[in-house]
Short mmCIF file of C-alpha atoms in Angstrom, two decimals:
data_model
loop_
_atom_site.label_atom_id
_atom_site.label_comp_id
_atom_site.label_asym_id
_atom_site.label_seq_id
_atom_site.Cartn_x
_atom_site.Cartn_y
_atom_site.Cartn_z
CA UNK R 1 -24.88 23.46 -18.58
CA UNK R 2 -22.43 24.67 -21.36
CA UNK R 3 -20.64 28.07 -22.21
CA UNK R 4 -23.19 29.29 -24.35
CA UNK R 5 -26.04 28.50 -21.85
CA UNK R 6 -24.06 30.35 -19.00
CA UNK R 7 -23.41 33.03 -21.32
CA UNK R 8 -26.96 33.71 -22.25
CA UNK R 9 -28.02 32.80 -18.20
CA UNK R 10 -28.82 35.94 -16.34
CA UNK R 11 -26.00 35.02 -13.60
CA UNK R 12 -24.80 38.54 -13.82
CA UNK R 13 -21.14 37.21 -14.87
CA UNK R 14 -19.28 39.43 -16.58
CA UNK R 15 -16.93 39.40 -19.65
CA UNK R 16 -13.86 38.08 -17.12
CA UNK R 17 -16.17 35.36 -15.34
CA UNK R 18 -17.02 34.04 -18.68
CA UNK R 19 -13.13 33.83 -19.93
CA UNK R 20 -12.53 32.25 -16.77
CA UNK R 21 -15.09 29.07 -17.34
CA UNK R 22 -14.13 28.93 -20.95
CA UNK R 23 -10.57 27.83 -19.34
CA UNK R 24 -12.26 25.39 -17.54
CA UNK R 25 -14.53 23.67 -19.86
CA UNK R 26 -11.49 23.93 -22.61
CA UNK R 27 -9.16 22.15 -20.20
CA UNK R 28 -11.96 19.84 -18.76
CA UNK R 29 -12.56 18.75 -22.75
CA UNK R 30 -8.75 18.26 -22.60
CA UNK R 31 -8.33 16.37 -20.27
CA UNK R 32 -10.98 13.77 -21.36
CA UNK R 33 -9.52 13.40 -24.57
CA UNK R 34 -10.80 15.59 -26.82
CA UNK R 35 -9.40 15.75 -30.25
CA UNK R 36 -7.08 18.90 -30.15
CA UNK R 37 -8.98 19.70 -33.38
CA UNK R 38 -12.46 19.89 -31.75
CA UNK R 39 -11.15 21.90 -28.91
CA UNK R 40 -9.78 24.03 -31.57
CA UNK R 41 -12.63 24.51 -33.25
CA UNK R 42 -15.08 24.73 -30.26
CA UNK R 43 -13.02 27.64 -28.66
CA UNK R 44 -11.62 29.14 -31.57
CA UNK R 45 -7.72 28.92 -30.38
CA UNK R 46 -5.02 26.83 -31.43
CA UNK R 47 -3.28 24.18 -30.84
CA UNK R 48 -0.20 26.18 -29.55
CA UNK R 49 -2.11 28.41 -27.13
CA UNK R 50 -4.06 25.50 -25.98
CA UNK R 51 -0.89 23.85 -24.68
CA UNK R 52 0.11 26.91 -23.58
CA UNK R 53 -2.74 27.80 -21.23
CA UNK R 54 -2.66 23.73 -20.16
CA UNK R 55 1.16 24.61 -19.03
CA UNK R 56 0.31 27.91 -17.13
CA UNK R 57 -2.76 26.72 -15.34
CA UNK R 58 -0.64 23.11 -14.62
CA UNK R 59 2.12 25.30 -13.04
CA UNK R 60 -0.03 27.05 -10.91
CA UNK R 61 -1.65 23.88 -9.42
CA UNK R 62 1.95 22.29 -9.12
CA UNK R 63 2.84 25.55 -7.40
CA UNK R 64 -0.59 25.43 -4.97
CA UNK R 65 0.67 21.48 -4.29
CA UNK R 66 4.05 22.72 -3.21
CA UNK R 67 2.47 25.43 -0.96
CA UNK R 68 -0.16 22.94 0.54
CA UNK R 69 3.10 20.89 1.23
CA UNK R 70 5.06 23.98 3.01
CA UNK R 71 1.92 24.62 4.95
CA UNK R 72 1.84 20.92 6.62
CA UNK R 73 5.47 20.80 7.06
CA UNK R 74 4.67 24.42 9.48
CA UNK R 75 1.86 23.12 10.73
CA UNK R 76 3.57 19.99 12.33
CA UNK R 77 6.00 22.44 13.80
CA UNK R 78 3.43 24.64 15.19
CA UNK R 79 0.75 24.95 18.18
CA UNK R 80 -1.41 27.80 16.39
CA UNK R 81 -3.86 25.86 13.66
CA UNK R 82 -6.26 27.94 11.79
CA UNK R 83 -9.23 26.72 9.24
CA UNK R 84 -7.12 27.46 6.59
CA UNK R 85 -4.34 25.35 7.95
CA UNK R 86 -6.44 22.52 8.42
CA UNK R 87 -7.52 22.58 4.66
CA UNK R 88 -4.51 23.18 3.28
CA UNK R 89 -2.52 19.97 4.92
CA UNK R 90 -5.74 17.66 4.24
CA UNK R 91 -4.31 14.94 2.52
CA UNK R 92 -6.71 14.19 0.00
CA UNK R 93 -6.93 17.48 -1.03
CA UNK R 94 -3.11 17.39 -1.97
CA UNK R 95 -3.01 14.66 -3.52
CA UNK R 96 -6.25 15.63 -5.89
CA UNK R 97 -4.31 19.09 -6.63
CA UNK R 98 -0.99 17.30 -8.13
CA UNK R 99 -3.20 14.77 -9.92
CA UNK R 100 -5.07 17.39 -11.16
CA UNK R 101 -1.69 19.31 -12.38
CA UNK R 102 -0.44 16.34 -14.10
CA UNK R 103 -4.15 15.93 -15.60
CA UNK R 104 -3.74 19.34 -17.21
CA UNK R 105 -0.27 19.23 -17.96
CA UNK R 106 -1.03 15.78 -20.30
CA UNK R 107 -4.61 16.26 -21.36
CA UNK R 108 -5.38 13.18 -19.94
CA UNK R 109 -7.78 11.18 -17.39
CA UNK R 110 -6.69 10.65 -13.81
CA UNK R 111 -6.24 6.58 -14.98
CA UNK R 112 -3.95 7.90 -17.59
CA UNK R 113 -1.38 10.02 -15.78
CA UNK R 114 1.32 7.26 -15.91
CA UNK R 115 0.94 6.81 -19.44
CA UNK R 116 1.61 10.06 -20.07
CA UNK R 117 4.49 10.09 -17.91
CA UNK R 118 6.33 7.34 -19.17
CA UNK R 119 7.49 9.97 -22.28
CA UNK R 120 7.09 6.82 -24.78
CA UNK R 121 8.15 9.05 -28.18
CA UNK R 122 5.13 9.79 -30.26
CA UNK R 123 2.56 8.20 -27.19
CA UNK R 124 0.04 10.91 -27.55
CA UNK R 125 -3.52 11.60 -26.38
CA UNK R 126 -5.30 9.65 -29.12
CA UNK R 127 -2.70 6.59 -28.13
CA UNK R 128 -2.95 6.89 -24.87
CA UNK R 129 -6.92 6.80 -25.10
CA UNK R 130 -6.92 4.25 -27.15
CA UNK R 131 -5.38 2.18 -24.15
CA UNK R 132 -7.29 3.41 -21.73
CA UNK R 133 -10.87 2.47 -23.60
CA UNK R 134 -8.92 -1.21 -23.99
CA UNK R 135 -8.16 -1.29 -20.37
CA UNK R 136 -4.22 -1.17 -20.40
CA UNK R 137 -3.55 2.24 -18.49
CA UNK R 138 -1.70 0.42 -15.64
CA UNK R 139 2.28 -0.94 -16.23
CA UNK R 140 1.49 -4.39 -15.08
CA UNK R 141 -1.38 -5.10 -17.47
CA UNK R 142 0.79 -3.79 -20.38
CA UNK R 143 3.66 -6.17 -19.72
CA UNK R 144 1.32 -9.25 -19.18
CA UNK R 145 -0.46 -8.03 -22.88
CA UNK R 146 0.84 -9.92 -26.36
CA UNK R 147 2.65 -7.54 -28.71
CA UNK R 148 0.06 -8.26 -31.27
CA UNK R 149 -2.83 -6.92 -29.53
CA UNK R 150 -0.40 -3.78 -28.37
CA UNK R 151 0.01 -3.08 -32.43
CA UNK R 152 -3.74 -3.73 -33.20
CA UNK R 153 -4.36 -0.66 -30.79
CA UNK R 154 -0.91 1.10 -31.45
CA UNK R 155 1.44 1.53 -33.90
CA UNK R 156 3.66 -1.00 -34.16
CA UNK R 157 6.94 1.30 -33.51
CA UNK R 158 4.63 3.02 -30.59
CA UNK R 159 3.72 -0.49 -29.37
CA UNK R 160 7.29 -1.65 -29.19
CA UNK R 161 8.55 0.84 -27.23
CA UNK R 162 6.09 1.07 -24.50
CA UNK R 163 6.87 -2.62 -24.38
CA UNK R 164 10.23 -1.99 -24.06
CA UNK R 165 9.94 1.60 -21.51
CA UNK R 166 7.25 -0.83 -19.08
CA UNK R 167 10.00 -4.01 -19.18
CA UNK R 168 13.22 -2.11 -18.12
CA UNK R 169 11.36 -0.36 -15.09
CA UNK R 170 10.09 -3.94 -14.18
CA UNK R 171 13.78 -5.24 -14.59
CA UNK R 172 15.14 -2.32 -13.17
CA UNK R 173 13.61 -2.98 -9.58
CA UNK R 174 14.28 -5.34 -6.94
CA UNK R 175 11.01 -4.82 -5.37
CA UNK R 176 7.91 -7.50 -6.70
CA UNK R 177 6.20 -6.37 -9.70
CA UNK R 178 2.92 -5.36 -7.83
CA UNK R 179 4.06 -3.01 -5.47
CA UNK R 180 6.92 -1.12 -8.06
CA UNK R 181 5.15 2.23 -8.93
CA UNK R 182 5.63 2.29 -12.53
CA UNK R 183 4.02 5.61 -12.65
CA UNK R 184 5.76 7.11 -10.52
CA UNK R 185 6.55 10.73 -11.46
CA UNK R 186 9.86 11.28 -13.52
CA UNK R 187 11.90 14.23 -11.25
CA UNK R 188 15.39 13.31 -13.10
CA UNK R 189 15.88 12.85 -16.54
CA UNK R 190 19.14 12.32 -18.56
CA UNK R 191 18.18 11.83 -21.99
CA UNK R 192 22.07 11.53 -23.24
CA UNK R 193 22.16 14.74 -25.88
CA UNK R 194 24.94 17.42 -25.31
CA UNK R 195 24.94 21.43 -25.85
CA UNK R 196 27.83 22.96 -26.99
CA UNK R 197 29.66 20.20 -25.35
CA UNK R 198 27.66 19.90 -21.69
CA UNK R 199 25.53 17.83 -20.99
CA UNK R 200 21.79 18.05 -20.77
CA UNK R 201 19.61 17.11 -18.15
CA UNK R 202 16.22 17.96 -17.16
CA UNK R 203 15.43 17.94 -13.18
CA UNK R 204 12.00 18.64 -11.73
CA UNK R 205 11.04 19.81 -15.39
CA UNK R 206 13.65 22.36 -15.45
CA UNK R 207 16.54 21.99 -17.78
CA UNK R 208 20.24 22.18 -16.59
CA UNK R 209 23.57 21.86 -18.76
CA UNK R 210 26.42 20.44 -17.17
CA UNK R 211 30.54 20.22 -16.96
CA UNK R 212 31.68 16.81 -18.39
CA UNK R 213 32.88 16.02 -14.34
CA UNK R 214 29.17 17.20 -13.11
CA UNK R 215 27.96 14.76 -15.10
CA UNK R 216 29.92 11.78 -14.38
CA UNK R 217 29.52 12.33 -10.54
CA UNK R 218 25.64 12.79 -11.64
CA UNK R 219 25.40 9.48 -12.95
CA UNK R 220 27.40 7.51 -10.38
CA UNK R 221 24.83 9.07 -8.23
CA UNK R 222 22.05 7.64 -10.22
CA UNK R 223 23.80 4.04 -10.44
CA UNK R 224 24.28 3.99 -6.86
CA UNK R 225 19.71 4.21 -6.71
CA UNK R 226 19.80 1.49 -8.95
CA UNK R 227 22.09 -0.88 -7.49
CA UNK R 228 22.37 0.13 -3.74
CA UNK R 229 19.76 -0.38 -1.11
CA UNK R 230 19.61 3.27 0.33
CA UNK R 231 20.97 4.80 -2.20
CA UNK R 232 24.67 6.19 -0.62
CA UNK R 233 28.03 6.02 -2.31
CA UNK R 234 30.71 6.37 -0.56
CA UNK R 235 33.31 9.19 -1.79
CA UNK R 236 35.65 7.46 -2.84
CA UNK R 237 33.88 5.25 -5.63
CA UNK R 238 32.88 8.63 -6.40
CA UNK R 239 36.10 10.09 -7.60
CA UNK R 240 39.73 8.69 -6.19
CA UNK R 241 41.97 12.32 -4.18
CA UNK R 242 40.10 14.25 -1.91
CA UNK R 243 38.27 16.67 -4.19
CA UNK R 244 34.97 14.91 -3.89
CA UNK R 245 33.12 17.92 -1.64
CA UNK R 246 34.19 20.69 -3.84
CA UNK R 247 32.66 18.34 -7.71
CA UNK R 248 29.35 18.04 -5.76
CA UNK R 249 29.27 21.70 -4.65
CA UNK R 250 30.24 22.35 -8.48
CA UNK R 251 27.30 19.76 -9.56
CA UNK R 252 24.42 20.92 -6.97
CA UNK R 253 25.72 24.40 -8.11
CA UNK R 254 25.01 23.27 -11.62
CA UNK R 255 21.56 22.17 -11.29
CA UNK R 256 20.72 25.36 -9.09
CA UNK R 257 20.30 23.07 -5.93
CA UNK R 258 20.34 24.33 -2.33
CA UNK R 259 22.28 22.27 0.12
CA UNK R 260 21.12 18.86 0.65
CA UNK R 261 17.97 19.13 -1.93
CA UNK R 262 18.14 16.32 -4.11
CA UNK R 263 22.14 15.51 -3.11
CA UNK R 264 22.53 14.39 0.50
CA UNK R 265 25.66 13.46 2.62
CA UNK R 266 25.80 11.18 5.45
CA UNK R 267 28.28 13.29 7.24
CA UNK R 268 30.88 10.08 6.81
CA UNK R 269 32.02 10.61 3.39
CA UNK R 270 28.67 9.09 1.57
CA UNK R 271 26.39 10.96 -0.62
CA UNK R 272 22.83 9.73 -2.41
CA UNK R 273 20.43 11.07 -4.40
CA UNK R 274 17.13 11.72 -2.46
CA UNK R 275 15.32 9.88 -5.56
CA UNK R 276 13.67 6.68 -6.16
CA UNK R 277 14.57 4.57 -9.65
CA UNK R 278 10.90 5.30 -10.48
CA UNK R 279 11.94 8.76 -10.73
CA UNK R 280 14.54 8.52 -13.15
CA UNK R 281 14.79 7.90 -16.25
CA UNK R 282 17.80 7.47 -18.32
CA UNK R 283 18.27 7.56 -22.13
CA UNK R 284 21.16 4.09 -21.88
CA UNK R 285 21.44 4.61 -25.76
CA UNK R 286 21.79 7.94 -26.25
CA UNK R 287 24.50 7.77 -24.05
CA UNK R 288 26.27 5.02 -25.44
CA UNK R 289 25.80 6.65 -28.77
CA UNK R 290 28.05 9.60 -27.37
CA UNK R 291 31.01 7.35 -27.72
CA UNK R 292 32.33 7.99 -24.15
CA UNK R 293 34.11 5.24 -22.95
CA UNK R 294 34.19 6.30 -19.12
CA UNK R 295 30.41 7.12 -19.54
CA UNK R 296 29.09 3.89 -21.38
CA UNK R 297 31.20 1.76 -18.52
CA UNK R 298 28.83 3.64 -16.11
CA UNK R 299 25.73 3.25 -18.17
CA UNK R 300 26.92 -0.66 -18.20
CA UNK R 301 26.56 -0.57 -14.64
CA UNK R 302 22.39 0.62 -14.57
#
């Protein structure tokens, strides 16, 4: 049944109720792929507020995820569990509410999430169903796939860079191709661009400037997930003296972190970000591009 037939259905919804499923159906044609200009047309809104209503209801889900999460963490700590409890910390529905966020968030199929987060520039909806109807919406079938069939689907520019995005995160990892989540979702991002000299990164979607020394201990933090097993570097490769503590106060202070979110310490002098590679992504030539010599030695080193 569509809008039109609920509207004229004598369901007794009112004017609200009927805003409420046009949401829905809108996102619901989004997320299969509907030309943005259909949906434009078919709901009379534009493109902007489309995306923007896709970004508020996404949020919302994300948020629910978190609070499902909260919930089981309480739950495990507690004697008392009620109905609500129960649902809340069931594990598929969890994991359906942050695919479902993503889903929104993209305007994509469930298949299709990891397509859309690999950021490939220019790898839109249209692209990305065009792989998906060709079979190609996991990493591992894209690598194994000849170039020329990617640009008979793709752009040629588009086609060489999702080439290039799926081969480093297969050369990135020391785990077998078939078990590396390519798709994993991107927390960290440093895409190598400045403002007003700082430098920008983006962490759990939320955009953070930081102090020439933030940054540097940031990405000796991110070399240490890419080349060390758990992750921990000790404090002095960090930074020679004994001011370590007091640049990673400064950096977690930086990215608005509370103590030991994202930035751990051992307790003997070693500190990690709580991240896997698959959930970071840096820009190698934008950085190099900056001219830095300190900072391309350290992008050398990813």
């Amino acid at each position: 049944m569509g809008l039109k037939e609920l509207a004229g259905n004598n369901l007794g919804l009112t004017s609200l109720d009927l805003r409420k499923l046009k949401i829905c159906f809108l996102l619901a044609d989004r997320i299969e792929i509907v030309p943005t200009e259909t949906i434009e047309k078919k709901y009379n809104l534009r493109a902007g507020m489309i995306n923007q209503i896709a970004e508020q209801v996404s949020w919302l889900l994300e948020s629910a995820y978190k609070i499902s999460e909260l919930v089981s963490d309480m739950v495990n700590n507690s004697q008392h569990i009620t109905i609500l409890d129960h649902m809340l910390t069931n594990l598929e529905l969890k994991n359906f509410l942050k695919a479902l966020a993503l889903q929104v968030k993209f305007g994509v199929p469930k298949e299709a999430i990891g397509l859309a987060n690999l950021h490939v520039p220019n790898l839109g909806r249209v692209y990305i169903q065009r792989l998906v109807q060709n079979d190609l919406a996991q990493a591992e079938k894209i690598r194994q796939t000849d170039i020329e069939f990617l640009k008979k689907i793709l752009p040629e520019k588009i086609a060489l860079e999702l080439k290039q995005v799926v081969a480093e995160k297969s050369s990135t990892s020391s785990t077998p191709i078939q078990e590396v989540d390519f798709f994993a979702e991107v927390k960290l991002e440093i895409d190598g661009s400045t403002v007003k000299n700082r430098w920008k990164v983006v962490l759990n979607q939320i955009q953070h400037v930081l102090s020439y020394c933030s940054f540097k201990y940031l990405l000796k933090l991110v070399e240490a997930v890419y080349s060390k097993p758990e992750g921990w570097i000790h404090k002095l490769d960090l930074d020679e003296g004994d001011n370590q503590a007091k640049y990673i106060y400064r950096l977690r202070k930086e990215l608005s972190l509370k103590a030991e979110e994202v930035i751990e310490n051992n307790g003997a002098g070693s500190y990690r970000l709580n991240l896997k590679k698959e959930e970071v992504r840096v820009n190698k030539e934008n950085l190099v591009r900056m001219g830095e010599e300190e900072i391309k030695r350290l992008v050398g080193k990813l």
